[in-house]
Short mmCIF file of C-alpha atoms in Angstrom, two decimals:
data_model
loop_
_atom_site.label_atom_id
_atom_site.label_comp_id
_atom_site.label_asym_id
_atom_site.label_seq_id
_atom_site.Cartn_x
_atom_site.Cartn_y
_atom_site.Cartn_z
CA MET A 1 22.86 -4.63 -9.54
CA ALA A 2 26.16 -5.84 -8.11
CA TYR A 3 27.95 -8.87 -9.53
CA VAL A 4 31.32 -10.66 -9.31
CA VAL A 5 33.98 -10.91 -12.03
CA ALA A 6 37.17 -12.99 -12.01
CA ARG A 7 40.51 -11.19 -12.30
CA ARG A 8 44.07 -12.47 -12.71
CA GLY A 9 45.84 -14.39 -9.98
CA GLY A 10 42.76 -15.89 -8.34
CA ARG A 11 41.37 -12.49 -7.40
CA PHE A 12 37.79 -11.33 -7.87
CA GLU A 13 35.94 -8.01 -7.87
CA VAL A 14 32.45 -7.05 -6.79
CA ARG A 15 31.28 -4.62 -9.46
CA GLU A 16 28.20 -2.50 -10.01
CA SER A 17 26.64 -1.30 -13.27
CA LEU A 18 25.53 2.30 -13.52
CA HIS A 19 23.63 4.09 -16.27
CA THR A 20 25.24 7.38 -17.28
CA PRO A 21 24.50 9.91 -20.05
CA ASN A 22 27.43 8.33 -21.94
CA GLY A 23 25.97 4.84 -21.65
CA PRO A 24 26.36 2.02 -19.13
CA ARG A 25 29.45 2.00 -16.93
CA SER A 26 30.78 -0.51 -14.44
CA ARG A 27 32.66 0.38 -11.27
CA THR A 28 34.53 -1.76 -8.78
CA LEU A 29 33.07 -1.82 -5.29
CA THR A 30 35.77 -4.01 -3.76
CA GLY A 31 38.31 -6.68 -4.63
CA PHE A 32 38.76 -9.98 -2.79
CA GLY A 33 40.31 -13.43 -2.77
CA VAL A 34 37.64 -15.04 -0.57
CA LEU A 35 34.15 -13.58 -0.32
CA SER A 36 33.36 -12.92 3.34
CA ASP A 37 30.93 -10.88 5.40
CA ASP A 38 33.49 -8.07 5.62
CA VAL A 39 33.83 -7.98 1.82
CA LEU A 40 30.04 -7.88 1.43
CA ALA A 41 29.78 -5.07 3.99
CA ALA A 42 32.50 -3.03 2.23
CA ALA A 43 30.80 -3.49 -1.14
CA ALA A 44 27.41 -2.54 0.29
CA ARG A 45 28.86 0.67 1.76
CA ARG A 46 30.31 1.73 -1.61
CA ALA A 47 27.26 0.74 -3.69
CA GLN A 48 25.23 3.55 -5.22
CA ARG A 49 22.33 1.27 -6.11
CA PRO A 50 20.41 -1.21 -3.93
CA PHE A 51 22.81 -3.96 -2.88
CA ASP A 52 21.61 -7.58 -2.85
CA ALA A 53 24.14 -9.65 -0.90
CA GLU A 54 22.45 -12.95 -1.84
CA ALA A 55 22.77 -12.13 -5.56
CA VAL A 56 26.46 -11.27 -5.05
CA ILE A 57 27.04 -14.60 -3.28
CA ARG A 58 25.37 -16.48 -6.15
CA SER A 59 27.41 -14.51 -8.67
CA ALA A 60 30.64 -15.25 -6.78
CA ARG A 61 29.91 -18.97 -6.82
CA ARG A 62 29.21 -18.85 -10.58
CA ALA A 63 32.52 -17.01 -11.09
CA GLY A 64 34.37 -19.72 -9.16
CA ALA A 65 35.21 -17.65 -6.07
CA ARG A 66 35.55 -19.19 -2.63
CA VAL A 67 32.71 -18.07 -0.38
CA HIS A 68 33.03 -18.03 3.42
CA VAL A 69 30.00 -16.12 4.62
CA ALA A 70 29.20 -16.66 8.29
CA THR A 71 25.67 -15.28 8.34
CA SER A 72 22.71 -16.68 6.50
CA GLY A 73 20.61 -14.71 4.06
CA ALA A 74 17.75 -14.50 6.55
CA SER A 75 19.92 -12.98 9.27
CA ARG A 76 21.48 -10.52 6.78
CA ALA A 77 17.98 -9.46 5.71
CA ARG A 78 16.98 -9.12 9.37
CA ASP A 79 20.09 -6.99 10.03
CA ARG A 80 19.23 -4.68 7.11
CA PHE A 81 15.65 -4.39 8.39
CA VAL A 82 16.80 -3.58 11.92
CA ALA A 83 19.29 -0.98 10.64
CA ALA A 84 16.61 0.65 8.47
CA SER A 85 14.18 0.64 11.41
CA ARG A 86 16.75 2.35 13.64
CA ASP A 87 17.48 4.93 10.95
CA MET A 88 13.78 5.68 10.54
CA ALA A 89 13.21 5.88 14.31
CA GLY A 90 16.20 8.23 14.61
CA ALA A 91 14.84 10.44 11.86
CA LEU A 92 11.43 10.55 13.52
CA GLY A 93 13.04 11.42 16.86
CA GLN A 94 14.70 14.48 15.34
CA SER A 95 11.55 16.53 15.09
CA PRO A 96 12.02 20.10 13.87
CA PRO A 97 11.18 23.05 16.12
CA SER A 98 7.51 23.96 16.23
CA GLY A 99 6.37 26.22 13.40
CA THR A 100 9.08 25.17 10.90
CA ARG A 101 8.32 23.35 7.69
CA VAL A 102 9.57 19.82 7.17
CA ASP A 103 11.17 18.95 3.84
CA ALA A 104 8.48 16.69 2.38
CA GLY A 105 10.85 15.35 -0.29
CA GLY A 106 13.43 14.27 2.27
CA ALA A 107 10.77 12.64 4.42
CA LEU A 108 9.42 10.79 1.39
CA LEU A 109 12.88 9.53 0.44
CA GLU A 110 13.46 8.26 3.99
CA LEU A 111 10.10 6.52 3.99
CA LEU A 112 10.75 4.94 0.58
CA GLY A 113 14.16 3.73 1.80
CA PHE A 114 12.51 2.18 4.85
CA ALA A 115 9.83 0.51 2.71
CA ASP A 116 12.56 -0.83 0.41
CA ALA A 117 14.42 -2.32 3.39
CA VAL A 118 11.22 -3.92 4.65
CA SER A 119 10.39 -5.46 1.27
CA ALA A 120 13.98 -6.70 0.86
CA SER A 121 13.76 -8.49 4.21
CA LEU A 122 10.61 -10.40 3.27
CA PRO A 123 10.89 -13.86 1.72
CA PRO A 124 9.99 -14.06 -1.98
CA ARG A 125 6.35 -14.81 -2.66
CA PRO A 126 5.10 -16.94 -5.53
CA SER A 127 3.48 -14.92 -8.26
CA GLU A 128 -0.29 -14.99 -8.41
CA PRO A 129 -2.52 -14.51 -11.45
CA LEU A 130 -3.87 -11.00 -11.88
CA ALA A 131 -7.22 -10.47 -10.19
CA PHE A 132 -8.38 -7.55 -12.33
CA PRO A 133 -9.48 -7.49 -16.01
CA VAL A 134 -7.07 -6.75 -18.81
CA LEU A 135 -7.44 -3.06 -19.62
CA ALA A 136 -7.48 -3.57 -23.40
CA ARG A 137 -10.73 -5.54 -23.13
CA LEU A 138 -12.59 -2.96 -21.03
CA PRO A 139 -13.96 -0.70 -23.83
CA GLY A 140 -15.47 -3.70 -25.65
CA GLU A 141 -17.00 -5.05 -22.45
CA ARG A 142 -18.51 -1.64 -21.63
CA VAL A 143 -20.12 -1.41 -25.07
CA ALA A 144 -21.52 -4.93 -24.73
CA THR A 145 -22.82 -4.21 -21.21
CA ALA A 146 -24.45 -0.93 -22.33
CA ALA A 147 -26.14 -2.68 -25.26
CA THR A 148 -27.61 -5.43 -23.07
CA GLN A 149 -28.89 -2.88 -20.57
CA GLY A 150 -30.62 -0.88 -23.32
CA GLN A 151 -28.69 2.35 -22.87
#
C-alpha cells in the first residue's frame, strides 16, 4: 500500500512498502511539494503493488501536505476502469493464429487484473452478516440431525 511521509523543507514522498526475503522494505515512488494529479499518476506508474489514489490523498492530508487534485475519486476510479477495459479489449483483439496454444497463465493474470480494476471502481458496500453456518458447528449439528432421524 502506498502512503505519504514528510521530508525536510516542506517536501513529501509517496512511498510503497514491499515484502522481501530480508524483511519489509520501503521505496520512494515520487517526491512532491503539492500533491496533484500528475504526482498521483507518476506514483501509480512506478508502483509495484495495487495503487489506491484515494488512500494516498488521505495519507497526504494526515501528513500535512497540500493537496490540489482536480479529479474526484469517482472519476479516477472510472478512468482506471476504462483503461483496464481497453487493455482487456486490446488483449482479446490480439488473437493468436489458429492452431496455436494460448498461455493460460497469462490470460488468467490479465483477467484477474481486469477484475481487480472493476472491483476497485465500485463504491464500497456495507458489510453484511454471513449467510452460511459457522463451519466449527457443522459436525455437532450433523450428529444431532442423524440422531433425530434415527440413523
